[in-house]
Amino acid sequence: MIGKGKSISHTGASMSYGWNQEKNTEVVYKQHLAGDNPKEITEEFKIIQEQNTRTKNNTLSFVLSPTIEDGTNLSIKHLQELTQRFITEMKLEEHQGIGFVHRDKQHTHVHVYVNRIGFDGTAYKDSFIGKRSQYAAEKVAKDMGLTTAREVQQEKLSELKRIRKEIKQTHEKVMTEKRPKDFDRYIKYMKKEGVQVIPSINRQNQLQGFRFEYKGQNLKGSEVHRSMSGSRLAVQIANNSTMGIRLKKENTIKLAGKTTGLSKNIATSIVKRVLKKVIKRTLDRGIGI
């Protein structure tokens, strides 16, 4: 579960927008309030907030988001418990508050609005409110046996690691078996293996490198592996041709039928590789190899 929190000033507008997104709004938390709609509750908040006119951001807004799987299995009773535990962790039990459920896009989450001003006119300290919300949600999730934000992050990292590995393996397969002699052929072979290779071209119409799209992820070549940065990929492709990658005027190449410039790093890498090939070929001839 992920918890987000911030202080806001637009209490009525924010609450009305969130509340009215759902028909038959399910209220899972209500403390020290009598009203039954955003307008009435905002007015009740204001009565207390008038005791402290110095505080502009006088309402706390929280969003509690269980994972999609957890949210599907949570009953209203469990959502009530979840919200109450979060409020207790944040030490806001004695403040006016309202919480209601959203079930849009199959992703159940709870919106909670709490009056930052207490009945004694004191403003609740909102320093690091975002971080504190995360920690409170993490503890509640752990106590209730739900997936924590840390676990979600770890799963995402593991998935990303697997995807990076698969892209790298596909790249190595293409380079070994197909030995593409230019970027167009490399892109074509990778696409046949299920990996979309997208040239990264800047405003000066210069090729900076490539992005790799695979299974919902879009990564820079260097993010997949350092050997797949634009300049290093250029060198690998240049190795597959006797003459390397042939550059046209002003360090340009043909890419997808268009003339495209090369960034300084890529152009330098290609030129160095071509020179090495020329020197080696000259030396080989000179000693009769």
Coordinates of C-alpha atoms in Angstrom, one line a residue:
M1 CA 0.0 0.0 0.0
I2 CA 1.2 3.5 -0.8
G3 CA 0.3 6.5 1.3
K4 CA 0.5 10.1 0.0
G5 CA -0.2 13.3 2.0
K6 CA 0.0 17.0 1.7
S7 CA -1.5 20.3 3.1
I8 CA -4.0 22.1 1.0
S9 CA -6.0 25.3 1.1
H10 CA -8.8 24.5 -1.4
T11 CA -10.7 22.2 1.0
G12 CA -14.2 22.5 -0.6
A13 CA -13.1 22.3 -4.2
S14 CA -10.8 19.3 -3.6
M15 CA -13.3 17.4 -1.5
S16 CA -16.1 18.0 -3.9
Y17 CA -14.1 16.9 -6.9
G18 CA -13.0 13.7 -5.2
W19 CA -16.4 12.9 -3.7
N20 CA -18.4 13.6 -6.8
Q21 CA -16.3 11.3 -9.0
E22 CA -18.2 8.3 -7.6
K23 CA -21.9 7.6 -7.5
N24 CA -23.1 6.2 -4.1
T25 CA -19.9 7.3 -2.4
E26 CA -18.9 4.8 0.3
V27 CA -17.7 6.7 3.4
V28 CA -15.2 4.6 5.4
Y29 CA -14.2 7.2 8.0
K30 CA -16.0 10.1 9.7
Q31 CA -14.8 11.8 12.9
H32 CA -16.3 14.8 14.7
L33 CA -18.6 15.7 11.8
A34 CA -22.4 15.8 11.2
G35 CA -22.6 16.9 7.5
D36 CA -23.3 14.4 4.7
N37 CA -21.9 16.2 1.7
P38 CA -18.7 18.1 0.8
K39 CA -20.3 21.6 1.3
E40 CA -21.6 20.8 4.8
I41 CA -18.3 19.2 5.9
T42 CA -16.3 22.1 4.5
E43 CA -18.4 24.5 6.5
E44 CA -17.8 22.5 9.6
F45 CA -14.1 22.5 8.9
K46 CA -14.2 26.3 8.5
I47 CA -15.8 26.9 11.9
I48 CA -12.7 25.3 13.6
Q49 CA -10.3 26.8 11.1
E50 CA -11.5 30.4 11.9
Q51 CA -9.6 30.0 15.3
N52 CA -6.3 30.0 13.4
T53 CA -6.4 32.5 10.5
R54 CA -2.6 32.4 10.2
T55 CA -2.5 28.9 8.7
K56 CA -3.4 29.0 5.0
N57 CA -3.0 25.4 4.1
N58 CA -5.4 24.3 6.8
T59 CA -6.6 20.9 5.5
L60 CA -4.6 17.7 5.2
S61 CA -5.3 15.6 2.1
F62 CA -4.3 11.9 2.1
V63 CA -4.6 9.1 -0.5
L64 CA -4.2 5.5 0.6
S65 CA -3.7 3.1 -2.3
P66 CA -3.5 -0.7 -1.7
T67 CA -2.2 -2.8 -4.6
I68 CA -4.8 -3.7 -7.2
E69 CA -4.9 -7.3 -5.9
D70 CA -5.3 -6.2 -2.3
G71 CA -7.9 -3.6 -3.1
T72 CA -10.1 -6.1 -4.9
N73 CA -10.2 -8.2 -1.8
L74 CA -10.7 -5.5 0.8
S75 CA -14.3 -5.2 2.1
I76 CA -15.7 -1.9 3.4
K77 CA -15.1 -3.1 6.9
H78 CA -11.4 -3.7 6.1
L79 CA -11.1 -0.3 4.4
Q80 CA -12.6 1.3 7.5
E81 CA -10.0 -0.4 9.6
L82 CA -7.2 0.5 7.3
T83 CA -8.2 4.2 7.3
Q84 CA -8.7 4.3 11.1
R85 CA -5.3 2.7 11.7
F86 CA -3.7 5.2 9.4
I87 CA -5.3 8.1 11.2
T88 CA -4.1 6.7 14.5
E89 CA -0.6 6.3 13.2
M90 CA -0.6 10.0 12.1
K91 CA -2.0 11.0 15.6
L92 CA -5.0 12.7 14.1
E93 CA -7.8 10.9 16.0
E94 CA -9.0 14.1 17.6
H95 CA -9.2 16.1 14.4
Q96 CA -12.3 16.4 12.2
G97 CA -11.9 14.0 9.3
I98 CA -13.7 12.3 6.4
G99 CA -12.7 9.4 4.2
F100 CA -14.3 7.8 1.2
V101 CA -13.6 5.1 -1.3
H102 CA -12.8 5.4 -5.0
R103 CA -13.0 2.2 -7.1
D104 CA -12.2 3.8 -10.5
K105 CA -10.2 1.8 -13.1
Q106 CA -10.3 -1.3 -10.8
H107 CA -7.9 0.4 -8.5
T108 CA -9.4 0.8 -5.0
H109 CA -8.1 3.7 -3.0
V110 CA -9.2 5.9 -0.1
H111 CA -9.3 9.7 -0.1
V112 CA -9.1 11.2 3.4
Y113 CA -9.5 14.9 4.4
V114 CA -8.6 15.9 7.9
N115 CA -8.9 19.4 9.4
R116 CA -5.3 20.5 10.2
I117 CA -6.6 22.8 12.9
G118 CA -7.5 21.2 16.1
F119 CA -10.3 22.1 18.4
D120 CA -7.9 24.2 20.5
G121 CA -6.9 26.3 17.4
T122 CA -3.5 24.7 17.1
A123 CA -2.2 23.7 13.6
Y124 CA -1.0 20.2 13.2
K125 CA 2.7 20.2 12.2
D126 CA 2.9 19.3 8.5
S127 CA 6.6 19.1 8.1
F128 CA 7.6 16.1 6.0
I129 CA 4.0 15.2 5.8
G130 CA 4.6 13.2 2.6
K131 CA 7.3 11.0 4.1
R132 CA 5.3 10.5 7.3
S133 CA 2.3 9.4 5.3
Q134 CA 4.4 6.9 3.5
Y135 CA 5.8 5.5 6.8
A136 CA 2.3 5.3 8.4
A137 CA 0.8 3.5 5.3
E138 CA 3.8 1.1 5.3
K139 CA 3.2 0.2 9.0
V140 CA -0.6 -0.2 8.5
A141 CA -0.1 -2.4 5.5
K142 CA 2.4 -4.6 7.3
D143 CA 0.1 -4.9 10.4
M144 CA -2.8 -5.9 8.2
G145 CA -0.9 -8.3 6.1
L146 CA -1.2 -6.2 2.9
T147 CA 1.5 -5.7 0.3
T148 CA 3.7 -2.8 1.4
A149 CA 5.1 0.0 -0.8
R150 CA 8.6 -1.4 -0.2
E151 CA 7.5 -4.9 -1.5
V152 CA 5.8 -3.3 -4.5
Q153 CA 9.0 -1.4 -5.3
Q154 CA 11.1 -4.6 -4.9
E155 CA 8.8 -6.4 -7.3
K156 CA 9.1 -3.6 -9.8
L157 CA 12.9 -3.6 -9.5
S158 CA 13.0 -7.4 -10.0
E159 CA 10.7 -7.2 -13.0
L160 CA 12.9 -4.4 -14.5
K161 CA 16.0 -6.4 -13.9
R162 CA 14.5 -9.4 -15.7
I163 CA 13.4 -7.2 -18.7
R164 CA 16.8 -5.6 -18.9
K165 CA 18.4 -9.0 -19.0
E166 CA 16.0 -10.2 -21.8
I167 CA 16.7 -7.1 -23.9
K168 CA 20.4 -7.6 -23.5
Q169 CA 20.1 -11.3 -24.5
T170 CA 18.1 -10.4 -27.6
H171 CA 20.7 -7.8 -28.5
E172 CA 23.5 -10.3 -28.1
K173 CA 21.6 -12.9 -30.2
V174 CA 21.1 -10.4 -33.0
M175 CA 24.7 -9.2 -33.0
T176 CA 26.0 -12.8 -33.0
E177 CA 23.6 -14.4 -35.5
K178 CA 22.7 -11.6 -37.8
R179 CA 25.7 -9.4 -37.6
P180 CA 23.9 -6.2 -38.8
K181 CA 26.1 -3.9 -40.8
D182 CA 24.1 -0.7 -40.2
F183 CA 21.5 0.7 -37.7
D184 CA 18.5 0.1 -40.0
R185 CA 19.2 -3.6 -40.2
Y186 CA 19.9 -3.8 -36.4
I187 CA 16.5 -2.1 -35.7
K188 CA 14.8 -4.5 -38.2
Y189 CA 16.4 -7.7 -36.6
M190 CA 15.6 -6.5 -33.1
K191 CA 11.9 -5.9 -34.0
K192 CA 11.6 -9.4 -35.4
E193 CA 12.7 -10.6 -31.9
G194 CA 10.0 -8.5 -30.2
V195 CA 12.1 -5.5 -29.1
Q196 CA 11.3 -2.1 -30.5
V197 CA 14.4 0.0 -31.0
I198 CA 13.7 3.7 -31.2
P199 CA 16.3 6.2 -32.3
S200 CA 16.8 9.2 -29.9
I201 CA 17.2 12.2 -32.1
N202 CA 17.7 15.7 -30.7
R203 CA 16.5 19.1 -32.0
Q204 CA 19.6 19.4 -34.2
N205 CA 18.5 16.2 -36.0
Q206 CA 21.4 14.3 -34.4
L207 CA 21.3 10.7 -33.3
Q208 CA 22.0 10.6 -29.6
G209 CA 21.4 6.9 -29.0
F210 CA 18.6 4.4 -28.9
R211 CA 15.7 3.5 -26.6
F212 CA 14.4 0.0 -26.2
E213 CA 10.7 -0.7 -25.8
Y214 CA 9.8 -4.2 -24.5
K215 CA 7.0 -5.6 -22.4
G216 CA 5.7 -2.1 -21.4
Q217 CA 9.1 -0.7 -20.5
N218 CA 10.9 2.0 -22.4
L219 CA 14.6 2.2 -21.5
K220 CA 17.7 4.0 -22.8
G221 CA 20.4 1.8 -24.2
S222 CA 22.7 2.7 -21.3
E223 CA 19.9 1.8 -18.9
V224 CA 19.7 -1.7 -20.3
H225 CA 23.5 -2.2 -20.2
R226 CA 26.5 0.2 -20.5
S227 CA 27.6 -1.7 -23.7
M228 CA 24.4 -0.6 -25.4
S229 CA 24.9 3.2 -25.2
G230 CA 24.8 4.9 -28.6
S231 CA 28.5 5.2 -29.1
R232 CA 29.3 1.6 -28.0
L233 CA 26.4 0.2 -30.1
A234 CA 27.9 2.1 -33.1
V235 CA 31.3 0.4 -32.6
Q236 CA 29.7 -3.0 -32.3
I237 CA 27.9 -2.5 -35.6
A238 CA 30.9 -1.0 -37.3
N239 CA 32.8 -4.2 -36.3
N240 CA 30.4 -6.2 -38.5
S241 CA 31.5 -4.5 -41.7
T242 CA 34.9 -4.4 -43.5
M243 CA 34.6 -0.7 -44.0
G244 CA 32.6 0.0 -40.8
I245 CA 29.6 2.4 -40.8
R246 CA 30.0 4.7 -43.8
L247 CA 29.5 8.3 -42.9
K248 CA 28.3 10.9 -45.4
K249 CA 29.0 14.6 -45.4
E250 CA 29.2 16.4 -42.0
N251 CA 29.0 13.1 -40.1
T252 CA 25.6 12.0 -41.3
I253 CA 24.0 8.6 -42.1
K254 CA 20.9 7.3 -43.7
L255 CA 18.5 6.2 -41.0
A256 CA 14.9 5.0 -41.9
G257 CA 15.4 6.6 -45.3
K258 CA 16.3 10.0 -43.9
T259 CA 19.6 11.8 -43.5
T260 CA 20.4 12.1 -39.9
G261 CA 23.3 13.7 -38.1
L262 CA 25.3 12.0 -35.4
S263 CA 26.2 13.2 -32.0
K264 CA 29.8 14.0 -31.3
N265 CA 30.3 10.9 -29.2
I266 CA 28.8 8.5 -31.8
A267 CA 30.6 10.1 -34.7
T268 CA 33.9 10.0 -32.9
S269 CA 33.5 6.4 -32.0
I270 CA 32.6 5.4 -35.6
V271 CA 35.5 7.4 -37.1
K272 CA 38.0 5.8 -34.6
R273 CA 36.8 2.4 -35.5
V274 CA 37.0 3.0 -39.2
L275 CA 40.6 4.3 -38.8
K276 CA 41.6 1.2 -36.9
K277 CA 40.2 -1.0 -39.6
V278 CA 42.0 1.0 -42.3
I279 CA 45.3 0.9 -40.4
K280 CA 45.0 -2.8 -39.7
R281 CA 44.2 -3.6 -43.3
T282 CA 47.2 -1.5 -44.5
L283 CA 49.5 -3.2 -42.0
D284 CA 48.2 -6.6 -43.0
R285 CA 49.0 -5.9 -46.7
G286 CA 52.4 -4.4 -45.8
I287 CA 53.6 -7.6 -44.1
G288 CA 51.9 -9.9 -46.6
I289 CA 49.1 -11.3 -44.5

